Coordinates of C-alpha atoms and ligand atoms in Angstrom, one line a residue:
R1 CA 81.4 107.0 77.2
I2 CA 79.4 107.8 74.2
V3 CA 81.3 108.4 70.9
L4 CA 79.6 110.1 68.0
Q5 CA 81.1 109.7 64.5
S6 CA 80.0 111.0 61.2
V7 CA 79.8 108.4 58.4
S8 CA 80.7 109.5 54.9
D9 CA 80.5 107.7 51.5
A10 CA 83.6 106.0 50.0
S11 CA 84.9 109.3 48.5
G12 CA 84.6 110.8 52.0
E13 CA 82.4 113.6 50.7
S14 CA 78.7 113.2 51.3
L15 CA 77.5 112.6 54.8
K16 CA 75.6 109.3 55.1
G17 CA 74.7 109.5 58.8
I18 CA 76.0 109.5 62.4
A19 CA 77.2 106.4 64.2
M20 CA 76.9 106.3 68.0
T21 CA 79.0 103.9 70.1
I22 CA 78.4 103.4 73.8
Q23 CA 81.4 102.0 75.7
D24 CA 81.3 100.8 79.3
L25 CA 84.4 102.3 80.9
T26 CA 83.8 100.9 84.4
R27 CA 86.6 98.3 84.0
E28 CA 89.0 100.9 82.5
V29 CA 88.3 103.3 85.4
E30 CA 88.8 100.5 87.9
L31 CA 92.1 99.5 86.3
N32 CA 93.3 103.1 86.3
A33 CA 92.4 103.4 90.0
A34 CA 94.2 100.1 90.8
Q35 CA 97.3 101.3 88.8
S36 CA 97.4 104.6 90.8
R37 CA 97.1 102.7 94.1
F38 CA 99.9 100.3 93.0
I39 CA 102.2 103.2 92.0
S40 CA 101.6 105.0 95.3
N41 CA 102.2 101.7 97.3
V42 CA 105.4 101.0 95.3
S43 CA 106.7 104.6 95.9
H44 CA 106.0 104.2 99.6
E45 CA 107.7 100.8 99.8
L46 CA 110.7 102.0 97.9
R47 CA 111.1 105.1 100.1
T48 CA 111.5 103.2 103.4
P49 CA 114.7 101.2 102.5
L50 CA 116.1 104.2 100.6
C51 CA 115.6 106.5 103.7
N52 CA 117.2 103.9 105.9
I53 CA 120.2 103.5 103.7
K54 CA 120.6 107.2 103.4
S55 CA 120.4 107.8 107.1
Y56 CA 122.9 105.1 108.1
V57 CA 125.4 106.1 105.3
E58 CA 125.0 109.7 106.3
T59 CA 125.8 108.9 109.9
L60 CA 128.8 106.9 108.9
H61 CA 130.0 109.7 106.7
D62 CA 129.4 112.6 109.1
L63 CA 130.1 110.9 112.5
G64 CA 132.3 108.0 111.4
D65 CA 135.3 109.0 113.5
Q66 CA 133.1 109.1 116.7
L67 CA 131.8 105.6 116.1
S68 CA 133.4 102.4 117.4
E69 CA 134.4 99.6 114.9
E70 CA 131.5 97.5 116.1
E71 CA 129.0 100.3 115.5
K72 CA 130.4 101.0 112.0
R73 CA 130.1 97.3 111.1
E74 CA 126.5 97.3 112.5
F75 CA 125.5 100.3 110.4
L76 CA 127.1 98.9 107.3
G77 CA 125.2 95.7 107.8
I78 CA 121.9 97.5 108.1
A79 CA 122.5 99.5 105.0
N80 CA 123.5 96.3 103.1
A81 CA 120.3 94.5 104.3
E82 CA 118.2 97.5 103.2
A83 CA 119.9 97.5 99.8
D84 CA 119.0 93.8 99.5
R85 CA 115.4 94.6 100.4
L86 CA 115.3 97.3 97.7
T87 CA 116.7 94.8 95.1
R88 CA 114.0 92.3 96.0
L89 CA 111.3 94.9 95.8
V90 CA 112.4 96.2 92.4
N91 CA 112.7 92.6 91.0
D92 CA 109.2 91.8 92.3
V93 CA 107.7 95.0 90.9
L94 CA 109.4 94.3 87.5
D95 CA 108.0 90.7 87.5
L96 CA 104.5 92.0 88.2
S97 CA 104.6 94.6 85.5
R98 CA 105.9 92.1 83.0
L99 CA 103.0 89.8 83.9
E100 CA 100.6 92.6 83.2
S101 CA 102.1 93.9 80.0
E102 CA 102.7 90.5 78.3
R103 CA 99.4 89.0 77.4
E104 CA 100.7 86.0 75.5
W105 CA 102.9 83.5 77.3
N106 CA 104.5 80.5 75.6
L107 CA 103.3 77.3 77.2
E108 CA 105.3 74.2 76.3
P109 CA 105.5 70.5 77.4
L110 CA 107.5 70.1 80.6
E111 CA 108.7 67.2 82.7
L112 CA 107.8 68.4 86.1
A113 CA 109.4 66.1 88.6
P114 CA 113.1 66.6 87.6
A115 CA 112.5 70.3 87.4
I116 CA 111.1 70.4 90.9
E117 CA 114.0 68.2 92.2
Q118 CA 116.4 70.7 90.7
I119 CA 114.7 73.7 92.5
L120 CA 114.7 71.8 95.8
R121 CA 118.4 71.3 95.5
T122 CA 118.9 75.0 96.0
Y123 CA 116.7 74.9 99.1
R124 CA 118.1 71.8 100.8
L125 CA 121.1 73.5 102.2
N126 CA 119.0 76.2 103.8
A127 CA 116.5 73.6 105.1
D128 CA 119.4 71.6 106.6
E129 CA 120.9 74.6 108.2
K130 CA 117.6 75.5 109.7
G131 CA 116.8 72.0 110.9
V132 CA 113.7 71.6 108.7
S133 CA 113.1 68.4 106.8
L134 CA 112.3 68.8 103.1
A135 CA 110.6 65.9 101.2
F136 CA 109.4 65.6 97.6
E137 CA 107.0 62.9 96.5
A138 CA 106.0 62.6 92.9
D139 CA 103.9 60.0 91.1
P140 CA 106.5 57.9 89.2
Q141 CA 104.5 58.0 86.0
L142 CA 103.7 61.7 86.2
P143 CA 102.5 62.8 82.7
R144 CA 104.1 65.9 81.2
I145 CA 102.4 69.3 81.8
L146 CA 101.9 72.3 79.6
G147 CA 103.6 75.3 81.2
N148 CA 106.0 78.2 81.1
W149 CA 109.1 77.3 83.1
D150 CA 110.1 80.9 83.9
L151 CA 106.7 81.5 85.4
L152 CA 106.6 78.2 87.3
L153 CA 110.1 78.7 88.7
Q154 CA 108.9 81.9 90.4
V155 CA 105.8 80.1 91.7
F156 CA 108.0 77.4 93.3
D157 CA 110.6 79.9 94.5
N158 CA 107.9 81.9 96.3
L159 CA 105.9 79.1 97.7
V160 CA 108.9 76.9 98.8
G161 CA 110.7 80.0 100.0
N162 CA 107.7 81.1 102.1
A163 CA 107.2 77.6 103.5
L164 CA 110.8 77.5 104.6
K165 CA 110.8 81.0 106.0
F166 CA 107.8 80.5 108.2
T167 CA 108.7 77.0 109.4
P168 CA 110.8 76.8 112.6
K169 CA 113.5 74.4 113.5
G170 CA 112.4 70.8 113.7
G171 CA 109.5 71.4 111.2
R172 CA 108.8 69.7 107.9
L173 CA 108.1 70.8 104.4
Q174 CA 106.6 68.5 101.9
L175 CA 106.0 68.8 98.2
R176 CA 103.7 66.4 96.3
A177 CA 102.9 66.1 92.6
Y178 CA 100.2 63.8 91.4
P179 CA 97.4 63.6 88.8
W180 CA 94.1 65.0 89.9
P181 CA 90.6 64.2 88.6
D182 CA 88.8 66.8 86.5
L183 CA 85.6 66.7 88.4
C184 CA 87.2 67.9 91.6
V185 CA 85.7 71.3 92.4
L186 CA 87.5 72.7 95.4
T187 CA 85.2 73.6 98.1
P188 CA 85.8 74.0 101.9
G189 CA 86.2 70.5 103.3
N190 CA 87.6 69.3 100.0
E191 CA 91.1 70.5 100.5
P192 CA 94.1 68.1 99.9
S193 CA 95.1 65.9 102.7
S194 CA 97.4 62.9 103.3
D195 CA 94.5 60.7 102.4
S196 CA 93.6 62.4 99.1
P197 CA 92.2 59.8 96.7
S198 CA 94.9 57.7 95.1
C199 CA 95.3 58.3 91.4
D200 CA 94.5 55.9 88.6
L201 CA 96.8 56.6 85.7
T202 CA 94.8 54.4 83.3
S203 CA 91.9 56.9 83.2
P204 CA 92.4 60.1 81.3
L205 CA 93.3 62.7 83.9
P206 CA 93.3 66.3 83.0
R207 CA 95.6 68.0 85.5
I208 CA 98.6 67.6 87.8
R209 CA 98.2 68.8 91.3
I210 CA 101.1 70.3 93.1
E211 CA 100.9 70.6 96.9
I212 CA 103.3 72.4 99.1
S213 CA 102.8 71.9 102.8
D214 CA 104.6 73.1 105.9
S215 CA 104.3 72.6 109.6
G216 CA 105.1 76.3 110.1
C217 CA 103.4 79.1 112.0
G218 CA 100.2 79.0 109.9
I219 CA 98.0 81.9 108.9
S220 CA 94.9 83.1 110.7
D221 CA 91.5 83.1 108.9
A222 CA 91.5 86.9 108.8
D223 CA 95.0 87.0 107.2
Q224 CA 94.1 84.3 104.7
E225 CA 91.6 86.8 103.2
C226 CA 94.4 89.2 102.4
I227 CA 97.7 87.4 101.8
F228 CA 97.3 87.4 98.1
D229 CA 96.9 91.2 98.0
R230 CA 99.9 93.2 96.9
F231 CA 102.2 94.3 99.7
Y232 CA 100.2 92.5 102.4
R233 CA 102.3 90.9 105.0
V234 CA 101.1 89.4 108.3
E235 CA 102.1 91.6 111.2
N236 CA 104.6 89.1 112.8
A237 CA 106.3 88.5 109.4
V238 CA 107.0 92.2 108.9
H239 CA 109.2 92.2 112.0
T240 CA 110.9 88.8 111.7
E241 CA 111.3 87.9 108.0
A242 CA 112.6 89.5 104.9
G243 CA 110.0 90.0 102.2
T244 CA 108.1 92.4 100.0
G245 CA 104.5 91.2 100.3
L246 CA 104.5 90.7 96.5
G247 CA 105.4 87.0 96.3
L248 CA 101.9 85.6 96.5
S249 CA 100.6 88.1 94.0
I250 CA 103.2 87.0 91.6
V251 CA 102.3 83.3 92.3
R252 CA 98.6 84.1 91.6
G253 CA 99.4 86.0 88.4
N254 CA 101.8 83.4 87.0
L255 CA 99.3 80.6 87.6
E256 CA 96.5 82.5 86.0
K257 CA 98.7 82.5 82.8
H258 CA 98.3 78.7 83.0
G259 CA 94.5 79.0 83.3
T260 CA 94.7 77.9 87.0
Q261 CA 94.4 79.3 90.5
V262 CA 96.4 78.8 93.7
R263 CA 94.4 77.7 96.8
M264 CA 95.4 77.4 100.4
A265 CA 94.4 75.9 103.7
S266 CA 96.1 76.9 106.9
A267 CA 95.7 76.8 110.7
L268 CA 97.6 78.9 113.2
G269 CA 100.3 76.9 114.9
V270 CA 99.7 73.9 112.7
G271 CA 100.9 74.9 109.3
S272 CA 99.8 75.7 105.7
T273 CA 99.2 74.0 102.4
F274 CA 99.2 75.8 99.1
W275 CA 98.1 73.9 96.0
F276 CA 97.4 74.3 92.3
D277 CA 96.5 72.2 89.3
L278 CA 98.6 72.4 86.1
P279 CA 97.2 71.5 82.6
L280 CA 98.4 68.3 81.0
E281 CA 100.6 68.4 77.9
N282 CA 97.7 67.7 75.5
S283 CA 95.5 70.5 76.9
D284 CA 93.8 72.9 74.5
T285 CA 95.9 76.1 74.7
D286 CA 93.1 78.3 73.4
E287 CA 90.9 77.1 76.2
L288 CA 93.7 77.9 78.7
R289 CA 94.1 81.3 77.2
L290 CA 90.4 82.0 77.6
L291 CA 90.5 80.8 81.2
A292 CA 93.5 83.1 81.9
E293 CA 91.8 86.1 80.3
R294 CA 88.6 85.5 82.3
R295 CA 90.4 85.7 85.6
Ligands
ADP301 P1 106.5 88.0 101.6 O1 107.5 88.7 100.7 O2 106.2 88.8 102.8 O3 106.8 86.6 101.8 P2 104.2 87.0 100.2 O4 103.2 87.7 99.3 O5 104.9 85.8 99.6 O6 105.1 88.1 100.8 O7 103.4 86.5 101.5 C1 102.5 87.4 102.2 C2 102.4 87.0 103.6 O8 101.7 85.8 103.8 C3 103.8 86.8 104.3 O9 104.4 88.0 104.7 C4 103.4 85.9 105.4 O10 102.9 86.6 106.5 C5 102.2 85.1 104.9 N1 102.7 83.7 104.4 C6 102.9 83.3 103.1 N2 103.2 82.0 103.1 C7 103.2 81.6 104.4 C8 103.4 80.3 105.0 N3 103.8 79.2 104.2 N4 103.3 80.2 106.3 C9 102.9 81.3 107.1 N5 102.7 82.5 106.5 C10 102.8 82.7 105.2

């Protein structure tokens, strides 16, 4: 876009010249296109549960006296589950839009291990019922991190929730939190494993690594390319598990606000590990903000 502007003197009377500004609108055009795609996806996703609710409620209303008690209960159950799906979807969309509209997030010093313990308490019951073991291992001298607990809570909820959802009976889910050296650049073959280097707390370590592993169904290489896309769900998950396909986009967005990224390694039939590195309490917030903006 080229903008031409006349430039006058201080009194605004005599013309001094013409200023020309050239603006690159590529990013703006791309963002507008992404916004339109998002709105059309959201509308489509909202329509499905709404149509289902309407058709089951309509059937109950119009033909209720011809249905057995069991059929009525079944139809009400479906309408209720679809209403839950709608709620999840609206909440996720609101979270995403809040992430996009608020540029500044308050990061404050946080004690990570007790906070994670508290989240896991809410998942332990589900894990026990499902017959999945749930373990958390944290370095006893874990330094404090700089984070926003509201955002991190959603990260843990989504990653732990997914791990539990996609791990069958008899499986295991493990969380680990430990300091991680700065110079580690994640490349294929450098993913975390049970023999990750042990950590030396005497040397200054810039980040805390969080790892969430499961022995669940795993994700194929092709699906790994797409699972962070909005609304993407692996084919088998669509039929077997409740979800919106927005969880991992929220995880990615929330971690970007901490100047960090989520990574994953997975193998079909073996399980998945998701991990990310959080900044330490004394990190430079301006630098983190810059990193967040660059992503
Ligand atoms: P959903 O609401 O479907 O869980 P997400 O964005 O959180 O949406 O995840 C996208 C898809 O990635 C899921 O539908 C599932 O197919 C796959 N996925 C995510 N986490 C795991 C996991 N731990 N194990 C296996 N598949 C997973």
